[in-house]
Coordinates of C-alpha atoms in Angstrom, one line a residue:
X1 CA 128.1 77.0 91.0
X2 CA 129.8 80.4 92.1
X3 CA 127.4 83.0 92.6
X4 CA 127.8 86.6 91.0
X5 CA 128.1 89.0 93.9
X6 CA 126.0 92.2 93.7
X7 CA 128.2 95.3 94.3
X8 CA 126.7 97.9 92.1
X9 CA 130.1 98.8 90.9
X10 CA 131.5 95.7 89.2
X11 CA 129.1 93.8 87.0
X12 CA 130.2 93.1 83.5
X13 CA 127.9 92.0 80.3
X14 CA 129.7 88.8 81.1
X15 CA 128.1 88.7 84.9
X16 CA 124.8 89.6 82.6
X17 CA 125.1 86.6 80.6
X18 CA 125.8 84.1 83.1
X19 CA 122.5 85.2 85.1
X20 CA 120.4 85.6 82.5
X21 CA 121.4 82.4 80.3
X22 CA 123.0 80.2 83.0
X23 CA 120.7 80.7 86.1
X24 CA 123.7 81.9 87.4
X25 CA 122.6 83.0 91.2
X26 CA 123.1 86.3 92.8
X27 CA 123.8 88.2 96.5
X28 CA 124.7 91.5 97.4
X29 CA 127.5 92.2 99.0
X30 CA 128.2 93.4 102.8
X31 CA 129.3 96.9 101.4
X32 CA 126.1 96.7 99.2
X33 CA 124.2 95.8 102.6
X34 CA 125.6 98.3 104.3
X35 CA 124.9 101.5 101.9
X36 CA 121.4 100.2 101.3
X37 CA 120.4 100.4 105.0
X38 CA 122.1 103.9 105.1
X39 CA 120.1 105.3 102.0
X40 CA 116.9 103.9 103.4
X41 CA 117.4 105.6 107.2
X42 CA 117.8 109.3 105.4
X43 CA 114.2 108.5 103.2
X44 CA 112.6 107.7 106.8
X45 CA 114.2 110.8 107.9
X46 CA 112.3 112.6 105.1
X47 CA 108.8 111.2 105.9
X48 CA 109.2 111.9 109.5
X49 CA 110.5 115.8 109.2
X50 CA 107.8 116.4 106.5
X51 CA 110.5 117.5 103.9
X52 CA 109.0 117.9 100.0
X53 CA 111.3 116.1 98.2
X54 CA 109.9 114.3 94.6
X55 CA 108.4 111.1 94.5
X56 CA 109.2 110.4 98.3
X57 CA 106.5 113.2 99.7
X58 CA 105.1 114.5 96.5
X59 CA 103.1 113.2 93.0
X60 CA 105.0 112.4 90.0
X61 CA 105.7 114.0 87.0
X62 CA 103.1 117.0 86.6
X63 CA 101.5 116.4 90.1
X64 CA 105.2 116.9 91.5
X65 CA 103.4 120.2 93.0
X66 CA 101.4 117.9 94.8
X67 CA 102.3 117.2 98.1
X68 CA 101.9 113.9 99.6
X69 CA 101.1 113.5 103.6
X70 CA 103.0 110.8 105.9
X71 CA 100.0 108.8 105.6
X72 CA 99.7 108.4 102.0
X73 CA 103.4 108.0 101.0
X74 CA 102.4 103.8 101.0
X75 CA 99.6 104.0 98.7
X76 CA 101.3 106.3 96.7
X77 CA 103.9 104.0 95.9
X78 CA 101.3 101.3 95.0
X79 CA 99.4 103.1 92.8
X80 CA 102.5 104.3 90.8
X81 CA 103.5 100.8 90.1
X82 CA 99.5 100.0 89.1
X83 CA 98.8 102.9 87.3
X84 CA 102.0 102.3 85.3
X85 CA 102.0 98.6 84.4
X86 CA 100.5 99.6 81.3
X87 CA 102.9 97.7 78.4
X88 CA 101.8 96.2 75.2
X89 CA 103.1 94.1 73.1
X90 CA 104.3 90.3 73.3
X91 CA 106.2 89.6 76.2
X92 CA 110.1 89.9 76.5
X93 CA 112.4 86.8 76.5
X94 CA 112.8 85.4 79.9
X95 CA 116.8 86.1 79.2
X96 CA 116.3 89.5 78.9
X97 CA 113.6 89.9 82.3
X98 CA 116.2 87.9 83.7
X99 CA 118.5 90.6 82.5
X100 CA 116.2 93.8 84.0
X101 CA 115.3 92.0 87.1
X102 CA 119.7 91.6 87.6
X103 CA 120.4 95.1 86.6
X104 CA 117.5 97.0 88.8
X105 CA 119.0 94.9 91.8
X106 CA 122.7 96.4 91.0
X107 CA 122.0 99.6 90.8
X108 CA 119.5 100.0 93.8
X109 CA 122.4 98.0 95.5
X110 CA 124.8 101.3 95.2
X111 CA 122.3 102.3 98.1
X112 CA 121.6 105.7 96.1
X113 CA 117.5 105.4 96.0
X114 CA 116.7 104.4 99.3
X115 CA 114.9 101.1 98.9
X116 CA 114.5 98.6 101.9
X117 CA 117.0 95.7 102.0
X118 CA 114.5 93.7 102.2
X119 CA 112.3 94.9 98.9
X120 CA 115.6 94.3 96.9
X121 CA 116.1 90.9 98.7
X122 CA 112.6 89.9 97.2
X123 CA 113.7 90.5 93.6
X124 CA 117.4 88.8 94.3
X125 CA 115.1 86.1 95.1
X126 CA 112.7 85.9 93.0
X127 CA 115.4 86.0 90.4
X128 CA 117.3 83.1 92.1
X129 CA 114.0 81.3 92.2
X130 CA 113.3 82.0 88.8
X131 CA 110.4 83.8 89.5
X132 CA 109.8 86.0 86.4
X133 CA 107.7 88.5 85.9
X134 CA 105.9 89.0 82.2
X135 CA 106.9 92.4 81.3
X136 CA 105.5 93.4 77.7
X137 CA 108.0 94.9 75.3
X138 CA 106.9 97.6 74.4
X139 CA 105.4 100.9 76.1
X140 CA 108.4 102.6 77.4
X141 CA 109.6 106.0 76.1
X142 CA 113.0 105.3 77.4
X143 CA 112.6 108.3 80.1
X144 CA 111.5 108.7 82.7
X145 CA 113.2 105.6 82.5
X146 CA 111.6 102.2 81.6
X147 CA 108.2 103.0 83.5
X148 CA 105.7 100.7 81.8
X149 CA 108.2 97.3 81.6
X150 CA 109.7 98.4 85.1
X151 CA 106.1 98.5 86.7
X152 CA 105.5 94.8 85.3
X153 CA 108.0 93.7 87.2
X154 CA 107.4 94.5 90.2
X155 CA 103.4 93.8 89.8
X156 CA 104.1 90.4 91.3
X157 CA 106.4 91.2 94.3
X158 CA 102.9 92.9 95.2
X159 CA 100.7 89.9 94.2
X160 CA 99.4 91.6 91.4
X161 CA 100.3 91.0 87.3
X162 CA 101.5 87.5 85.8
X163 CA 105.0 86.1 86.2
X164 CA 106.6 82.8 84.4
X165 CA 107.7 79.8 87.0
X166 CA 109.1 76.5 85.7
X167 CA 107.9 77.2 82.5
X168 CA 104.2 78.1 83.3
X169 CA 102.7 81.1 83.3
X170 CA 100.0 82.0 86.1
X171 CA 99.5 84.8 88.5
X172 CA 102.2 87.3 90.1
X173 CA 100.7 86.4 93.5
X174 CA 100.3 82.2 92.9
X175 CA 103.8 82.3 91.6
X176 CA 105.6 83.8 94.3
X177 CA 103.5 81.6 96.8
X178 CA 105.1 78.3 94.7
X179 CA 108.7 79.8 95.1
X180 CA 107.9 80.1 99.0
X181 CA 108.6 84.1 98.5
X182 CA 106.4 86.7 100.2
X183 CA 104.6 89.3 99.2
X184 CA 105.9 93.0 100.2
X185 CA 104.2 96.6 100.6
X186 CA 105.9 99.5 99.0
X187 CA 107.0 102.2 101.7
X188 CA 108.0 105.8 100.7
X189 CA 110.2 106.3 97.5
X190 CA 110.1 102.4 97.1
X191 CA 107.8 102.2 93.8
X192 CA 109.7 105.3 92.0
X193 CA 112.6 103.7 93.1
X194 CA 112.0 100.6 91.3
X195 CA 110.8 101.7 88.0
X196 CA 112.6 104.9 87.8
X197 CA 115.3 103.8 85.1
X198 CA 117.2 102.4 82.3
X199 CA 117.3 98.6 83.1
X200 CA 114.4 97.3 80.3
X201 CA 117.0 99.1 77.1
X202 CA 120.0 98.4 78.9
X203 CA 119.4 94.6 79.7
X204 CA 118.1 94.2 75.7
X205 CA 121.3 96.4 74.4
X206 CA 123.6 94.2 77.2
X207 CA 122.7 90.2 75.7
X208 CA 122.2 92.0 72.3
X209 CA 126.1 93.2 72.4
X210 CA 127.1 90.5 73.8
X211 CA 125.7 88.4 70.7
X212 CA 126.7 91.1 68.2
X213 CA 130.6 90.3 69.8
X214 CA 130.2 86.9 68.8
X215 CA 128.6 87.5 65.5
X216 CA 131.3 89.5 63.9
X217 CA 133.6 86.2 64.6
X218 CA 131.0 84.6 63.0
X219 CA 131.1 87.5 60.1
X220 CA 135.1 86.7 59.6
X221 CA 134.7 83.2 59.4
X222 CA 131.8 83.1 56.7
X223 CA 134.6 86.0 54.9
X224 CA 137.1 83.7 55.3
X225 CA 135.6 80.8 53.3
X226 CA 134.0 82.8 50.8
X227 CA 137.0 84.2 50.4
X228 CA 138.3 80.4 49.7
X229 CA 135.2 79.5 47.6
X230 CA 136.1 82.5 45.2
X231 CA 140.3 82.3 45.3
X232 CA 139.9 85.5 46.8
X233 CA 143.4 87.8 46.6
X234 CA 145.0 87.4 50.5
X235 CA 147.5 90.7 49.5
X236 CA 144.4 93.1 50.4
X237 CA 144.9 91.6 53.8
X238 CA 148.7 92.3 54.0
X239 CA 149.2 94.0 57.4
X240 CA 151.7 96.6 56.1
X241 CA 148.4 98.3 54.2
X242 CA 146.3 98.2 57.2
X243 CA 149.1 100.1 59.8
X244 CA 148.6 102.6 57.1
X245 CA 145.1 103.5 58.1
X246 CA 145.6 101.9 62.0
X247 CA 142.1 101.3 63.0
X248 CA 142.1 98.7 65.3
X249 CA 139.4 96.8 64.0
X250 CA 140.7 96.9 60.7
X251 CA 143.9 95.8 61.4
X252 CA 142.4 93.2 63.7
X253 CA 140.4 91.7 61.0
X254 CA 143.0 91.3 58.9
X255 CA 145.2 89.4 61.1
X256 CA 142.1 87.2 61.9
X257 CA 141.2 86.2 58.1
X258 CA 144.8 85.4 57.6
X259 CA 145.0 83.6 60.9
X260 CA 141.8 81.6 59.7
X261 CA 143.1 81.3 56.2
X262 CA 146.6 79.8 57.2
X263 CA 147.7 76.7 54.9
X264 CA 145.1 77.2 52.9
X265 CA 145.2 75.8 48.9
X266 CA 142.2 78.1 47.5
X267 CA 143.6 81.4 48.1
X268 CA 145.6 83.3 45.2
X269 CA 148.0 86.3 44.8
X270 CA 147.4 88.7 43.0
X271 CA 148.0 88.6 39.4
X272 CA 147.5 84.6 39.6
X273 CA 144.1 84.9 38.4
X274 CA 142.9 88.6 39.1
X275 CA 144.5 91.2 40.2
X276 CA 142.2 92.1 42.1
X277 CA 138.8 91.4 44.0
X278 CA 135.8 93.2 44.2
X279 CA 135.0 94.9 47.6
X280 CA 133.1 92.4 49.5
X281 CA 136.0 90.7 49.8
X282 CA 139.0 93.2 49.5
X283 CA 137.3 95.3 51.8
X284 CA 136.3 92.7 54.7
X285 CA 139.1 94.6 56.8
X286 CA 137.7 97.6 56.4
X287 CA 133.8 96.9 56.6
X288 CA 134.0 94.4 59.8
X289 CA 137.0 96.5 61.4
X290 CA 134.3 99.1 61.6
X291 CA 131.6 97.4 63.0
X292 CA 134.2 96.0 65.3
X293 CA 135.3 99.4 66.7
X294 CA 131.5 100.4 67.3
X295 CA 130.6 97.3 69.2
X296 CA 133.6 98.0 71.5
X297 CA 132.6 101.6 72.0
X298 CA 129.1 100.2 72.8
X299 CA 130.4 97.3 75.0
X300 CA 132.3 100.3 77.1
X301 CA 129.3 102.2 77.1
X302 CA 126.6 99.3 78.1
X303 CA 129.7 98.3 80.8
X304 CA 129.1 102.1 82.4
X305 CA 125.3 102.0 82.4
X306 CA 125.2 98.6 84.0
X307 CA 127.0 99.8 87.1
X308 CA 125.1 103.1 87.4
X309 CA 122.5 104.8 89.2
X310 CA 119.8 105.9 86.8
X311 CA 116.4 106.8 89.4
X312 CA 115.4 109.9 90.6
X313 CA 115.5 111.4 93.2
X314 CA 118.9 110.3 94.3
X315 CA 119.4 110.0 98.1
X316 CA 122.4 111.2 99.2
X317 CA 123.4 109.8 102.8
X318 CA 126.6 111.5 103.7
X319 CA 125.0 115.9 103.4
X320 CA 121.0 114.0 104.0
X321 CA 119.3 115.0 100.4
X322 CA 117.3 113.9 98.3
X323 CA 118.3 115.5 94.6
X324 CA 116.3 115.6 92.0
X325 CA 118.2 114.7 88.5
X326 CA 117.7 113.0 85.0
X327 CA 120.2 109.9 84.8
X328 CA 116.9 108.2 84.3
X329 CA 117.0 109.6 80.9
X330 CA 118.0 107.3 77.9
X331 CA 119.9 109.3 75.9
X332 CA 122.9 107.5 76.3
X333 CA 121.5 104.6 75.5
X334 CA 119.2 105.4 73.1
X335 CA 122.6 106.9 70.7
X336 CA 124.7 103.6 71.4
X337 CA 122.1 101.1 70.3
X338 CA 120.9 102.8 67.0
X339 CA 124.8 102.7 66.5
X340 CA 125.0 99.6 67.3
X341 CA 121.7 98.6 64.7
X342 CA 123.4 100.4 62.4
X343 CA 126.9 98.7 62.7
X344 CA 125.3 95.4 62.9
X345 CA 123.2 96.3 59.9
X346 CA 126.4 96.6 58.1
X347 CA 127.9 93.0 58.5
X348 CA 124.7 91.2 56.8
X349 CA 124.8 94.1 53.9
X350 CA 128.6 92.8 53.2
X351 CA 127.5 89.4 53.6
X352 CA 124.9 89.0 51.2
X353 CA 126.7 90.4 48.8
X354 CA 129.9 87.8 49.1
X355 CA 126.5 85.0 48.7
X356 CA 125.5 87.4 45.7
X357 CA 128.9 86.7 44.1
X358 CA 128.8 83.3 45.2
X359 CA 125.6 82.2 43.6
X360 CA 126.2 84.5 40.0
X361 CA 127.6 82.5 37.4
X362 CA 128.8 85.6 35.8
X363 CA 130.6 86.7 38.8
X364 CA 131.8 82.9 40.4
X365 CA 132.6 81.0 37.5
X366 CA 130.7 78.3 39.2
X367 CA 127.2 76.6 38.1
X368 CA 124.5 79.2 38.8
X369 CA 122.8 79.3 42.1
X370 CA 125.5 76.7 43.2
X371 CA 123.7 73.6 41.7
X372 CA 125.2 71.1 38.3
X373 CA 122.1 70.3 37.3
X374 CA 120.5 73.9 36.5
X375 CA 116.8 74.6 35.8
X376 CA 115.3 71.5 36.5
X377 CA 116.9 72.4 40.2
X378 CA 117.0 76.2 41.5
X379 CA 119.6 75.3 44.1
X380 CA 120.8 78.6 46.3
X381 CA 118.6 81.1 43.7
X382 CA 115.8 82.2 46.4
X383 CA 119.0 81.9 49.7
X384 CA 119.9 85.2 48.0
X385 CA 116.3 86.4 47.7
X386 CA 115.7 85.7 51.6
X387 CA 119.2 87.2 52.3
X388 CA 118.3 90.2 50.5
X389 CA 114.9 90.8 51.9
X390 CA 116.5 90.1 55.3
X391 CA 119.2 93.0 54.7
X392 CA 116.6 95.2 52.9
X393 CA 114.5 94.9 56.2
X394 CA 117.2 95.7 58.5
X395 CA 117.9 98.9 56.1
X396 CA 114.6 99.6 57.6
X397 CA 114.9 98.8 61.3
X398 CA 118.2 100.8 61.3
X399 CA 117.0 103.9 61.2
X400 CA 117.7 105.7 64.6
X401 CA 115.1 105.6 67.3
X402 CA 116.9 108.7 69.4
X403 CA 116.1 111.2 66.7
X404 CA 112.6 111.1 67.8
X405 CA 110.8 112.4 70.7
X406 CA 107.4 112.9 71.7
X407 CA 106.4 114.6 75.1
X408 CA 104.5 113.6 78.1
X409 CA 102.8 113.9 81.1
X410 CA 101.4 117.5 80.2
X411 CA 105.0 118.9 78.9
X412 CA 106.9 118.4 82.1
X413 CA 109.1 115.6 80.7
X414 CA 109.3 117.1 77.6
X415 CA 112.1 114.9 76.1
X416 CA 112.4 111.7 75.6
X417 CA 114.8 109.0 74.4
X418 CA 113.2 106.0 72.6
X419 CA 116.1 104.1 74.0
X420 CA 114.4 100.8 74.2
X421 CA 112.8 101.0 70.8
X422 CA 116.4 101.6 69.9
X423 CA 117.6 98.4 72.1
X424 CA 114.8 96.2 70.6
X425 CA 115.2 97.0 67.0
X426 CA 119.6 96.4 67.3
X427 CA 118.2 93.1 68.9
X428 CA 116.1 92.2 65.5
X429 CA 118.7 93.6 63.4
X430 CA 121.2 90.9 65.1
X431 CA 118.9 87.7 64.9
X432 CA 118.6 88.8 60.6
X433 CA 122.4 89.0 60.5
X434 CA 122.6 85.9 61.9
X435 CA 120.5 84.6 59.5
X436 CA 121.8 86.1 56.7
X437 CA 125.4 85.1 57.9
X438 CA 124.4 81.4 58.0
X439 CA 123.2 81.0 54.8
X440 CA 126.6 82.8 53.5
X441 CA 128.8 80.3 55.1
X442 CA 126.1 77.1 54.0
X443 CA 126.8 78.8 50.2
X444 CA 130.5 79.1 50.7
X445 CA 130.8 75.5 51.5
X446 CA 128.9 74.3 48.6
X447 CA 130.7 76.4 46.4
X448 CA 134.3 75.1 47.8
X449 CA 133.0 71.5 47.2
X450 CA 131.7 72.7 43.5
X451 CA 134.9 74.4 43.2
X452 CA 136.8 71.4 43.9
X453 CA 138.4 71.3 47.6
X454 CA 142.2 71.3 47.0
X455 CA 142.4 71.9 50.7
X456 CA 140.8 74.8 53.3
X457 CA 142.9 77.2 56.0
X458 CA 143.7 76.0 59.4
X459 CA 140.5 78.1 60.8
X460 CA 137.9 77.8 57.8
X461 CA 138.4 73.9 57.4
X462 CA 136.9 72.8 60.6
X463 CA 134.4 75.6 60.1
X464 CA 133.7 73.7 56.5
X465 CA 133.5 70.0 58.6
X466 CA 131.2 71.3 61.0
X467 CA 128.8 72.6 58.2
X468 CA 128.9 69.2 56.4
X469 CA 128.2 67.6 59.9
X470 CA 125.3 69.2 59.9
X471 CA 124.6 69.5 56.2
X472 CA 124.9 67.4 53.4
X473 CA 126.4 68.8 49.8
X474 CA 123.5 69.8 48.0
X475 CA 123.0 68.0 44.7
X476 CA 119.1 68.0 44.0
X477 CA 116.6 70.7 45.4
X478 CA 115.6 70.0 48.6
X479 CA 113.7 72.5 51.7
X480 CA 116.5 74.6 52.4
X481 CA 114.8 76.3 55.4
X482 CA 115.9 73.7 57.2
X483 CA 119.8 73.5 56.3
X484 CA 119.6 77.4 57.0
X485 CA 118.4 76.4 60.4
X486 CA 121.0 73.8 61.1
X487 CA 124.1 76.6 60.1
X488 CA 122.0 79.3 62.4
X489 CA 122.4 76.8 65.4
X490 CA 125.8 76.2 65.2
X491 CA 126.3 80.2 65.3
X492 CA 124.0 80.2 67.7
X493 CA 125.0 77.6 70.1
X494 CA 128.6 79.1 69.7
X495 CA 129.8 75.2 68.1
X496 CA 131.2 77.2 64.8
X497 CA 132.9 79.7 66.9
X498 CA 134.8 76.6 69.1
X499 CA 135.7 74.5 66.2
X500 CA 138.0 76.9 64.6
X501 CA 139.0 78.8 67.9
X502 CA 140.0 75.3 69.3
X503 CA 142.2 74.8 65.6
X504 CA 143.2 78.4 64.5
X505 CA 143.2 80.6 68.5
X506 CA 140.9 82.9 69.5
X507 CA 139.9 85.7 67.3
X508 CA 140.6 88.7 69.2
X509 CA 139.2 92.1 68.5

């Protein structure tokens, strides 16, 4: 297995994925090496001249007025990481401290903060080693930076806090002594250096884009067969309309449904039976093209953030300063991930209301809630109600975290982001989509097989094959939950995705 090499200037969400979900291993780079060693000789040069620069020879925060002598720069350091481990919540996934523990190491590899080689050495290992830290989810402000998560991770590369190896949890220090890694002492600037930044939002925003790509696919092929299940009207996705309004998403989508819906026997034209359909289907273009352009403003975004600095001070080798800054601040985080809540958001509203029309009599012609034998079986009546309360809550969670801001440590940081409650609640808002998604693609294929199956597109019918591999037509009630659970695996697992890239080629956006 290739290992991703660290140069703090090249990682992409893909890299991110491949660490976090793969194991994939990591090492820096000679140029990393090399600019690491140079950042750390100009902090010694600060502790040895005596100069007042923050965080390296003074308090943090309010007590930056306080200046710190030579001797006390080491505890100083400790006690910041100590006095700040103070998260709460459930703990994060280990994907996602996977994902902080990779993105700390690339940016303090730009050699920027002045960190020892061999401090960020400990965490490449440690990572390699799967050594992970618990870090609770919640507790960070989002600036200065993820303190409380940040400070959790590096608890047990002192001995101290709890960490997760081979799938048992124990202490920070017995841990790292069963990966055969050693325990380290904070120096001058170390501790700010580690916790001072974006990495807990940004590795959460990172996996959860990288699942929100995959879930719009997802989206178009659930479209696509409801759009067979209903002999949806294929001239609403007649490219000549969408160059008219040339949003690349749009236009993208279109092609993709068509490309799915190739061949296909349960699509009309208009006037055959309607002239035209109602907008869950006639605007699929429109509503996923959207989202679609979001999540690749968000994907450039998240790419940015990965491969930046974000502590403070910021060493600077080649004029020998230490400047003080904000790139720990979340902001631009904080904006992209309500966005990208809020464009996820919109793919499950869309959704459940294609299963809505699916499961209506009134609106399918089909037998209500998708069952022939009605009213001694309920069939797909309480799918929509789940959907529903699913899309209902995400209504809820979408509501932007950056608007908000509450200050701290006695008014100096006055502002803050809420970047990882922004992060967190996009990442909730894309397992309900998900959900909500799988039960629209479970309905459509019931409702093709009710409908009578004169014969599905090039993409959709191996989509519809798949589903039935997992999931019998349903002909007498039976506990759905767990049919629900079969379709989210396959979206999950990235099978549905496969199947009808492998028949139909790749859906590109």
């Amino acid at each position: 297995m290739s290992k991703v090499i660290i140069t703090g200037n090249s990682l992409t969400i893909e890299d991110v994925v491949a660490v976090c979900r793969e194991y994939k291993e990591v090492e820096l780079s000679e140029e990393a090496k090399e600019n690491i060693l140079k950042s750390r000789r100009t902090v010694d040069e600060f502790v040895e001249n005596g100069e007042v620069v923050y965080g390296i020879t003074t308090g943090f925060g309010k007590f930056s007025d306080v200046t710190i002598s030579k001797e006390e720069t080491k505890l100083l350091q400790e006690n910041l990481i100590v006095s700040h481990a103070v998260g709460a919540g459930k703990p994060f996934e280990t994907e996602i401290v996977r994902g902080i523990m990779l993105l700390r190491i690339n940016s303090l590899a730009k050699g920027y903060s002045g960190v020892k080689i061999e401090t960020i050495q400990t965490l490449i290992d440690m990572l390699n080693k799967g050594v992970h830290p618990i870090i609770p989810e919640k507790g960070s402000l989002g600036s200065s930076g993820d303190l409380a998560p940040l400070s959790h991770m590096v608890l047990p590369m002192l001995g101290l806090g709890k960490a997760e190896y081979k799938g048992e949890v124990m202490s920070g220090k017995e841990a790292m002594n069963k990966a055969g890694i050693s325990i380290i002492e904070l120096t001058s600037k170390e501790g700010l250096a580690l916790i001072n930044g974006t990495q807990a939002m940004t590795s959460v925003g990172a996996l959860t884009v990288y699942d929100a790509i995959n879930l719009l696919k997802v989206a178009d092929i659930a479209a696509a067969l409801s759009f067979e299940a209903q002999n949806g009207v294929v001239n609403a996705l007649d490219n000549r309309i969408h160059e008219l309004r040339p949003h690349k998403g749009q236009i993208d989508t279109a092609r993709i449904i068509l490309q799915l819906l190739k061949d296909s026997n349960m699509t009309t034209k208009q006037g055959e039976i309607r002239v035209q359909d109602a907008y869950a289907l006639r605007c699929v273009p429109q509503v996923h093209g959207a989202s679609k352009d979001a999540i690749n403003y968000i994907k450039e975004k998240v790419e940015i953030e990965i491969n930046s600095v974000t502590d403070n001070p910021l060493v600077f080798d080649d004029t020998k300063e230490g400047i003080s800054g904000g790139n720990f601040h979340g902001q631009p985080m904080a904006l992209v991930f309500d966005f990208l809540g809020i464009a996820l958001a919109e793919i499950a509203n869309i959704s459940e209301r294609r299963l809505e029309r699916l499961v209506n009599p009134a609106l399918s012609g089909l037998p209500a809630f998708l069952v022939e034998k009605g009213g001694l079986n309920s069939g797909f009546m309480i799918v929509q109600y789940s959907a529903a309360a699913l899309v209902s809550e995400n209504k809820v969670l979408a509501h932007p975290a950056s608007v908000d801001s509450i200050p701290s440590s006695a008014n100096q940081e006055d502002h803050v982001s809420m970047g990882t409650i922004a992060a967190r609640k996009a990442r909730e808002i894309m397992k309900n989509v998900r959900r909500v998604l799988a039960m629209e693609i479970m309905a459509a294929c019931q409702a093709i097989d009710l409908r009578g199956n004169k014969g599905l597109g090039v993409g959709t019918k191996p989509a519809y094959e798949l589903v039935r591999q997992y999931v019998e037509k349903l002909e007498d009630d039976r506990p759905l939950y767990e049919d629900i659970n079969k379709c989210e695996d396959i979206i999950t697992d990235g099978k549905i995705i496969k199947s009808v890239e492998d028949a139909a080629g790749e859906m590109v956006f």
